[in-house]
Coordinates of N, CA, C and O and ligand atoms in Angstrom, one line a residue:
M1 N 150.6 94.4 116.5 CA 149.2 94.0 116.5 C 148.8 93.3 117.8 O 149.7 92.5 118.3
Y2 N 147.7 93.6 118.4 CA 147.3 93.0 119.7 C 146.3 91.9 119.4 O 145.1 92.2 119.3
P3 N 146.7 90.7 119.3 CA 145.7 89.6 119.0 C 144.8 89.4 120.2 O 145.3 89.3 121.4
I4 N 143.5 89.4 120.0 CA 142.6 89.2 121.2 C 142.8 87.9 121.9 O 142.8 87.8 123.1
G5 N 143.0 86.9 121.0 CA 143.4 85.6 121.6 C 144.8 85.3 121.3 O 145.2 84.9 120.2
P6 N 145.7 85.5 122.3 CA 147.2 85.5 121.9 C 147.7 84.0 121.8 O 148.8 83.8 121.2
I7 N 147.0 83.0 122.2 CA 147.4 81.7 122.1 C 146.4 80.8 121.4 O 145.2 80.8 121.8
L8 N 146.8 80.1 120.4 CA 145.9 79.1 119.8 C 146.2 77.7 120.4 O 147.4 77.4 120.7
T9 N 145.2 76.9 120.5 CA 145.5 75.5 120.9 C 145.2 74.5 119.8 O 144.3 74.7 119.0
R10 N 146.0 73.5 119.8 CA 145.8 72.4 118.8 C 146.2 71.1 119.5 O 147.0 71.1 120.4
E11 N 145.7 69.9 118.9 CA 146.2 68.6 119.3 C 146.7 67.9 118.1 O 146.0 67.9 117.1
S12 N 147.9 67.4 118.2 CA 148.5 66.7 117.0 C 147.7 65.4 116.7 O 147.6 64.6 117.6
S13 N 147.2 65.3 115.5 CA 146.5 64.1 115.1 C 147.4 63.0 114.7 O 147.0 61.8 114.7
E14 N 148.6 63.3 114.3 CA 149.6 62.3 113.9 C 151.0 62.8 114.5 O 151.2 64.0 114.8
E15 N 151.9 61.8 114.6 CA 153.3 62.2 115.0 C 153.9 63.1 113.9 O 153.6 62.8 112.7
C16 N 154.6 64.1 114.2 CA 155.2 65.0 113.2 C 156.4 65.7 113.8 O 156.7 65.5 115.0
T17 N 157.1 66.4 113.0 CA 158.3 67.1 113.4 C 158.1 68.6 113.1 O 157.8 68.9 112.0
V18 N 158.2 69.5 114.1 CA 158.1 70.9 113.9 C 159.3 71.6 114.4 O 159.7 71.4 115.6
G19 N 160.0 72.3 113.5 CA 161.3 73.0 113.9 C 162.3 72.1 114.5 O 163.0 72.5 115.5
G20 N 162.3 70.8 114.1 CA 163.3 69.9 114.6 C 162.8 69.1 115.8 O 163.5 68.2 116.3
F21 N 161.7 69.5 116.4 CA 161.2 68.8 117.6 C 160.2 67.7 117.1 O 159.3 67.9 116.3
R22 N 160.4 66.5 117.7 CA 159.4 65.4 117.4 C 158.2 65.6 118.3 O 158.2 65.8 119.5
I23 N 157.0 65.7 117.6 CA 155.7 65.9 118.4 C 155.0 64.6 118.3 O 154.5 64.2 117.2
P24 N 154.8 63.9 119.4 CA 154.0 62.6 119.4 C 152.6 62.9 119.1 O 152.1 64.0 119.3
R25 N 151.9 61.9 118.6 CA 150.5 62.0 118.3 C 149.7 62.3 119.6 O 150.1 61.8 120.7
G26 N 148.7 63.1 119.5 CA 147.9 63.4 120.7 C 148.5 64.5 121.7 O 148.0 64.7 122.8
T27 N 149.5 65.2 121.2 CA 150.1 66.2 122.1 C 149.3 67.5 122.0 O 148.9 67.9 120.9
M28 N 149.1 68.1 123.2 CA 148.5 69.4 123.2 C 149.5 70.5 122.8 O 150.6 70.6 123.4
L29 N 149.2 71.3 121.8 CA 150.2 72.3 121.4 C 149.6 73.7 121.6 O 148.4 74.0 121.4
L30 N 150.4 74.6 122.1 CA 150.0 76.0 122.2 C 150.8 76.8 121.2 O 152.0 76.8 121.2
V31 N 150.1 77.5 120.4 CA 150.8 78.4 119.3 C 150.7 79.8 119.8 O 149.6 80.4 119.9
N32 N 151.9 80.4 120.0 CA 151.9 81.8 120.6 C 151.9 82.8 119.4 O 152.9 83.2 118.9
I33 N 150.6 83.2 119.1 CA 150.5 84.1 117.9 C 151.0 85.5 118.3 O 151.4 86.3 117.5
W34 N 150.9 85.8 119.6 CA 151.4 87.1 120.0 C 152.9 87.2 119.7 O 153.4 88.2 119.1
A35 N 153.7 86.1 119.9 CA 155.1 86.1 119.7 C 155.4 86.2 118.2 O 156.3 86.8 117.7
I36 N 154.5 85.6 117.3 CA 154.7 85.6 115.9 C 154.4 87.1 115.4 O 155.2 87.6 114.6
H37 N 153.4 87.7 116.0 CA 153.1 89.1 115.6 C 154.2 90.1 116.0 O 154.3 91.2 115.5
Y38 N 155.0 89.7 117.0 CA 156.1 90.7 117.5 C 157.5 90.2 117.2 O 158.4 90.7 117.8
D39 N 157.6 89.2 116.3 CA 158.9 88.6 116.1 C 159.7 89.6 115.2 O 159.4 89.8 114.0
P40 N 160.8 90.1 115.7 CA 161.6 91.1 115.0 C 162.3 90.4 113.7 O 162.7 91.1 112.8
G41 N 162.3 89.1 113.7 CA 162.8 88.4 112.5 C 161.9 88.5 111.3 O 162.3 88.4 110.2
Y42 N 160.6 88.8 111.6 CA 159.6 88.9 110.5 C 159.2 90.4 110.3 O 158.9 90.8 109.2
W43 N 159.2 91.1 111.4 CA 158.6 92.5 111.4 C 159.7 93.5 111.8 O 160.4 93.3 112.8
E44 N 159.8 94.6 111.0 CA 160.8 95.6 111.4 C 160.2 96.4 112.5 O 159.0 96.8 112.5
N45 N 161.0 96.7 113.6 CA 160.5 97.5 114.7 C 159.1 97.0 115.1 O 158.1 97.8 115.0
P46 N 158.9 95.8 115.6 CA 157.6 95.2 115.8 C 156.7 96.0 116.8 O 155.4 96.0 116.6
T47 N 157.2 96.8 117.7 CA 156.4 97.5 118.7 C 155.9 98.8 118.1 O 155.1 99.5 118.7
E48 N 156.5 99.3 117.0 CA 156.1 100.6 116.5 C 154.7 100.5 115.8 O 154.4 99.5 115.1
F49 N 153.9 101.5 116.1 CA 152.5 101.6 115.5 C 152.7 101.9 114.0 O 153.0 103.1 113.7
K50 N 152.4 100.9 113.2 CA 152.7 101.1 111.7 C 151.7 100.3 111.0 O 152.0 99.2 110.4
P51 N 150.4 100.7 111.0 CA 149.3 99.8 110.5 C 149.6 99.4 109.0 O 149.1 98.4 108.5
E52 N 150.3 100.3 108.2 CA 150.4 100.0 106.8 C 151.3 98.8 106.6 O 151.3 98.2 105.5
R53 N 152.0 98.3 107.6 CA 152.7 97.1 107.4 C 151.9 95.9 107.1 O 152.3 94.8 106.6
F54 N 150.6 96.0 107.5 CA 149.7 94.8 107.2 C 149.0 94.9 105.9 O 148.1 94.1 105.5
L55 N 149.2 96.0 105.1 CA 148.5 96.2 103.8 C 149.0 95.1 102.8 O 148.1 94.7 102.0
G56 N 150.2 94.8 102.7 CA 150.7 93.9 101.7 C 150.2 92.5 102.0 O 149.8 92.1 103.1
S57 N 150.1 91.7 100.9 CA 149.5 90.3 101.1 C 150.6 89.3 101.5 O 150.4 88.2 101.9
E58 N 151.9 89.8 101.4 CA 153.0 88.9 101.6 C 153.0 88.2 103.0 O 153.1 87.0 103.2
A59 N 152.8 89.1 104.0 CA 152.8 88.6 105.4 C 151.7 87.7 105.6 O 151.8 86.7 106.3
E60 N 150.5 88.0 105.0 CA 149.3 87.1 105.1 C 149.6 85.7 104.5 O 149.3 84.7 105.0
E61 N 150.2 85.8 103.3 CA 150.5 84.6 102.6 C 151.5 83.7 103.4 O 151.4 82.5 103.4
K62 N 152.4 84.3 104.1 CA 153.4 83.6 104.8 C 152.8 83.1 106.2 O 153.4 82.4 107.0
G63 N 151.5 83.4 106.4 CA 150.9 83.0 107.7 C 151.4 83.7 108.9 O 151.5 83.1 110.0
L64 N 151.7 85.0 108.7 CA 152.3 85.8 109.9 C 151.3 86.6 110.6 O 151.5 87.2 111.6
I65 N 150.1 86.8 110.0 CA 149.0 87.6 110.6 C 147.9 86.7 111.0 O 147.2 86.1 110.1
L66 N 147.8 86.4 112.3 CA 146.9 85.4 112.7 C 145.9 85.8 113.8 O 145.6 85.0 114.7
P67 N 145.3 87.0 113.8 CA 144.4 87.3 114.8 C 143.1 86.4 114.9 O 142.5 86.3 115.9
F68 N 142.8 85.8 113.8 CA 141.6 85.0 113.7 C 142.0 83.5 113.6 O 141.2 82.6 113.4
G69 N 143.3 83.2 113.9 CA 143.7 81.8 113.9 C 144.1 81.4 112.5 O 144.2 82.2 111.5
I70 N 144.1 80.1 112.3 CA 144.5 79.5 111.0 C 144.0 78.1 110.8 O 143.8 77.4 111.8
G71 N 143.8 77.7 109.6 CA 143.5 76.3 109.3 C 142.0 76.0 109.5 O 141.2 76.9 109.5
R72 N 141.7 74.7 109.7 CA 140.3 74.3 109.7 C 139.5 74.9 110.9 O 138.3 75.0 110.9
R73 N 140.2 75.2 112.0 CA 139.5 75.7 113.2 C 139.6 77.2 113.2 O 139.4 77.8 114.3
K74 N 140.0 77.9 112.1 CA 140.1 79.3 112.1 C 138.7 79.9 112.4 O 137.7 79.3 112.2
C75 N 138.8 81.1 113.0 CA 137.5 81.8 113.4 C 136.5 81.9 112.3 O 136.8 82.6 111.3
P76 N 135.3 81.3 112.4 CA 134.3 81.4 111.4 C 133.6 82.8 111.4 O 132.9 83.2 110.5
G77 N 133.9 83.6 112.5 CA 133.2 84.9 112.6 C 134.1 86.0 112.0 O 133.7 87.2 112.1
E78 N 135.2 85.7 111.3 CA 136.1 86.7 110.8 C 135.4 87.8 109.9 O 135.6 89.0 110.1
G79 N 134.7 87.3 108.9 CA 134.0 88.2 108.0 C 133.1 89.1 108.7 O 133.1 90.3 108.5
M80 N 132.3 88.5 109.6 CA 131.3 89.4 110.4 C 132.0 90.4 111.3 O 131.7 91.6 111.3
A81 N 133.1 89.9 111.9 CA 133.9 90.8 112.9 C 134.5 91.9 112.1 O 134.4 93.1 112.5
M82 N 135.1 91.7 111.0 CA 135.8 92.7 110.2 C 134.8 93.8 109.8 O 135.0 95.0 109.8
R83 N 133.6 93.3 109.4 CA 132.6 94.3 108.9 C 132.0 95.1 110.1 O 131.8 96.3 110.0
L84 N 131.7 94.4 111.2 CA 131.2 95.1 112.4 C 132.2 96.1 113.0 O 131.8 97.1 113.4
I85 N 133.5 95.7 113.0 CA 134.4 96.6 113.6 C 134.5 97.9 112.8 O 134.5 99.0 113.3
L86 N 134.5 97.8 111.4 CA 134.5 99.0 110.6 C 133.3 99.8 110.8 O 133.3 101.0 110.9
L87 N 132.1 99.1 110.9 CA 130.9 99.8 111.0 C 130.8 100.6 112.4 O 130.5 101.7 112.4
A88 N 131.2 99.9 113.4 CA 131.2 100.5 114.8 C 132.2 101.6 114.9 O 131.8 102.7 115.3
M89 N 133.4 101.4 114.3 CA 134.4 102.5 114.4 C 133.9 103.7 113.6 O 134.1 104.8 114.0
G90 N 133.4 103.4 112.4 CA 132.9 104.5 111.5 C 131.8 105.3 112.2 O 131.8 106.5 112.2
C91 N 130.9 104.6 112.9 CA 129.8 105.3 113.6 C 130.3 106.2 114.7 O 129.9 107.3 114.9
L92 N 131.3 105.6 115.5 CA 131.8 106.4 116.6 C 132.6 107.6 116.2 O 132.5 108.7 116.8
I93 N 133.3 107.5 115.1 CA 134.1 108.6 114.6 C 133.2 109.6 113.9 O 133.3 110.8 114.0
Q94 N 132.2 109.1 113.1 CA 131.3 110.1 112.4 C 130.4 110.8 113.4 O 130.1 112.0 113.2
C95 N 129.9 110.2 114.4 CA 128.9 110.8 115.3 C 129.6 111.6 116.4 O 128.9 112.5 117.0
F96 N 130.8 111.3 116.9 CA 131.4 112.0 118.0 C 132.7 112.6 117.8 O 133.5 112.1 117.0
E97 N 133.0 113.7 118.5 CA 134.4 114.2 118.6 C 135.1 113.6 119.8 O 134.5 113.6 120.9
W98 N 136.3 113.1 119.6 CA 136.9 112.4 120.7 C 138.2 113.1 121.1 O 138.9 113.7 120.3
E99 N 138.4 113.1 122.5 CA 139.6 113.7 123.0 C 140.2 112.8 124.1 O 139.4 112.2 124.8
R100 N 141.5 112.9 124.3 CA 142.1 112.3 125.5 C 141.7 113.1 126.7 O 141.4 114.3 126.6
I101 N 141.8 112.5 127.9 CA 141.4 113.3 129.1 C 142.6 114.1 129.6 O 142.4 115.0 130.4
G102 N 143.8 113.9 129.1 CA 144.9 114.8 129.5 C 145.9 114.8 128.4 O 145.6 114.5 127.3
E103 N 147.1 115.3 128.7 CA 148.2 115.4 127.7 C 148.8 114.0 127.4 O 149.3 113.8 126.3
E104 N 148.7 113.1 128.4 CA 149.4 111.8 128.2 C 148.8 111.0 127.0 O 147.5 111.0 126.9
M105 N 149.6 110.3 126.3 CA 149.2 109.4 125.2 C 148.5 108.2 125.9 O 148.7 107.9 127.0
V106 N 147.6 107.6 125.1 CA 146.8 106.4 125.7 C 147.8 105.3 125.9 O 148.7 105.0 125.1
D107 N 147.7 104.7 127.2 CA 148.7 103.7 127.5 C 148.2 102.4 126.9 O 147.1 101.9 127.2
M108 N 149.0 101.8 126.0 CA 148.5 100.6 125.2 C 149.1 99.3 125.9 O 149.0 98.3 125.2
S109 N 149.6 99.4 127.1 CA 150.2 98.2 127.7 C 149.1 97.1 127.8 O 147.9 97.4 128.0
E110 N 149.6 95.9 127.7 CA 148.7 94.7 127.7 C 148.6 94.1 129.1 O 149.6 94.1 129.8
G111 N 147.4 93.7 129.4 CA 147.2 93.0 130.7 C 147.2 91.5 130.5 O 147.5 91.1 129.4
N112 N 146.9 90.7 131.5 CA 147.0 89.3 131.4 C 145.6 88.7 131.2 O 144.6 89.3 131.6
G113 N 145.5 87.6 130.5 CA 144.2 87.0 130.4 C 144.2 86.1 129.1 O 145.0 86.3 128.3
M114 N 143.2 85.3 129.0 CA 143.0 84.4 127.8 C 142.7 85.3 126.6 O 143.1 85.1 125.5
T115 N 141.8 86.3 126.9 CA 141.6 87.3 125.8 C 142.3 88.6 126.3 O 142.0 89.1 127.4
M116 N 143.3 89.0 125.5 CA 144.2 90.0 126.0 C 143.5 91.4 126.3 O 143.2 92.1 125.4
P117 N 143.4 91.8 127.6 CA 142.8 93.1 127.9 C 143.9 94.2 127.9 O 145.1 93.9 127.9
K118 N 143.4 95.4 127.8 CA 144.4 96.6 128.1 C 144.7 96.5 129.5 O 143.8 96.3 130.4
A119 N 145.9 96.9 129.9 CA 146.3 96.9 131.3 C 145.5 98.0 132.0 O 145.0 97.9 133.1
K120 N 145.4 99.2 131.3 CA 144.6 100.3 131.9 C 143.4 100.5 130.9 O 143.7 100.8 129.7
P121 N 142.2 100.5 131.4 CA 141.0 100.7 130.6 C 141.1 102.1 129.8 O 141.7 103.0 130.4
L122 N 140.6 102.1 128.6 CA 140.6 103.4 127.9 C 139.6 104.3 128.5 O 138.4 104.0 128.6
V123 N 140.0 105.5 128.8 CA 139.1 106.6 129.3 C 139.3 107.7 128.4 O 140.4 108.2 128.1
A124 N 138.2 108.2 127.7 CA 138.3 109.3 126.8 C 137.0 110.1 126.9 O 136.0 109.7 127.4
K125 N 137.2 111.4 126.4 CA 136.0 112.3 126.3 C 135.4 112.2 124.9 O 136.1 112.3 124.0
C126 N 134.1 112.2 124.9 CA 133.5 112.3 123.5 C 132.3 113.3 123.6 O 131.6 113.4 124.7
R127 N 132.0 114.0 122.5 CA 130.8 114.8 122.5 C 130.3 114.7 121.1 O 131.0 114.5 120.1
P128 N 128.9 114.7 121.0 CA 128.3 114.5 119.6 C 128.8 115.6 118.7 O 128.9 116.8 119.1
R129 N 129.1 115.3 117.5 CA 129.4 116.3 116.5 C 128.1 117.1 116.2 O 127.0 116.6 116.2
P130 N 128.3 118.5 116.0 CA 127.1 119.3 115.9 C 126.1 118.8 114.8 O 124.9 118.7 115.1
A131 N 126.6 118.3 113.7 CA 125.7 117.8 112.6 C 124.9 116.6 113.0 O 123.9 116.2 112.4
M132 N 125.4 115.9 114.1 CA 124.8 114.6 114.5 C 123.8 114.8 115.7 O 123.1 113.8 116.0
K133 N 123.8 116.0 116.3 CA 123.0 116.2 117.5 C 121.5 115.8 117.3 O 120.9 115.0 118.1
S134 N 120.9 116.3 116.3 CA 119.4 116.1 116.1 C 119.2 114.6 115.8 O 118.3 113.9 116.3
L135 N 120.1 114.0 115.0 CA 120.0 112.6 114.7 C 120.1 111.7 115.9 O 119.3 110.8 116.2
L136 N 121.1 112.0 116.8 CA 121.3 111.2 118.0 C 120.2 111.4 119.1 O 120.0 110.5 119.9
S137 N 119.5 112.5 119.0 CA 118.5 112.8 120.1 C 117.1 112.2 119.7 O 116.2 112.3 120.4
Q138 N 117.0 111.7 118.5 CA 115.8 111.1 118.0 C 115.5 109.8 118.8 O 116.5 109.0 119.0
N139 N 114.3 109.4 119.1 CA 114.0 108.2 119.8 C 113.9 107.0 118.8 O 113.5 107.2 117.6
Ligands
HEM201 C1 137.6 90.7 116.4 C2 136.8 89.7 116.6 C3 137.2 88.2 116.7 C4 138.5 87.7 116.8 C5 139.8 88.5 116.9 C6 138.3 86.3 116.9 C7 139.4 85.4 117.1 C8 139.3 84.0 117.1 C9 140.3 83.1 117.2 C10 141.8 83.5 117.4 C11 139.8 81.8 117.3 C12 140.6 80.5 117.4 C13 141.0 80.1 115.9 C14 142.0 79.0 115.8 O1 142.1 78.2 116.7 O2 142.7 78.9 114.8 C15 138.4 82.0 117.1 C16 137.5 80.9 117.1 C17 136.1 81.0 117.0 N1 135.4 82.2 116.8 FE1 136.2 84.1 116.7 N2 137.0 86.0 116.7 C18 136.3 87.1 116.6 C19 135.0 87.2 116.4 C20 134.1 86.2 116.3 C21 132.7 86.3 115.9 C22 132.0 87.7 115.6 C23 132.1 85.1 116.0 C24 130.7 84.6 115.7 C25 129.7 85.4 115.3 C26 133.2 84.2 116.3 C27 133.1 82.8 116.4 C28 134.1 81.9 116.6 C29 133.9 80.5 116.8 C30 132.6 79.7 116.7 C31 135.2 79.9 117.0 C32 135.6 78.4 117.2 C33 135.9 77.8 115.8 C34 136.3 76.4 115.9 O3 136.8 76.0 117.0 O4 136.2 75.6 114.9 N3 134.4 84.9 116.5 N4 138.1 83.3 117.0

């Protein structure tokens, strides 16, 4: 999974111990959710495209799926985002036929940044599906 925000930030409100490390009060903590999503200790072949691995609730219960963060500062837009993504993807697939521009598979490498971009922008060909032409040409 490619988390849009690969690092969560937190400040410890109290002294605590995490994984054997003493964390003083007021420490700035960076939580690497990218590393959690790719940890081979939790996920079998983590780089393999296998979306069905996210269907079970076990990984979610264990707190291993964190694209929207976790806890009190978790993303409040999650519900809206999940609905909009499905709606947008559904419209793009229903209205257009999509093709790669060549034989090569889409390069999914990650670029650098606070919000993780693709290293190479997606370039694809699309044409309106015949049944959608009249609908899409209406003003
Ligand atoms: C795919 C879409 C989105 C992703 C992956 C995403 C991801 C995130 C993540 C990882 C955080 C940090 C959570 C944490 O620290 O635990 C966050 C915070 C936040 N997100 Fe989103 N977000 C998305 C869409 C949205 C939308 C649609 C809205 C509003 C309409 C939104 C509003 C916010 C706000 C206000 C915060 C700050 C919450 C706080 O600090 O209390 N996000 N988001």
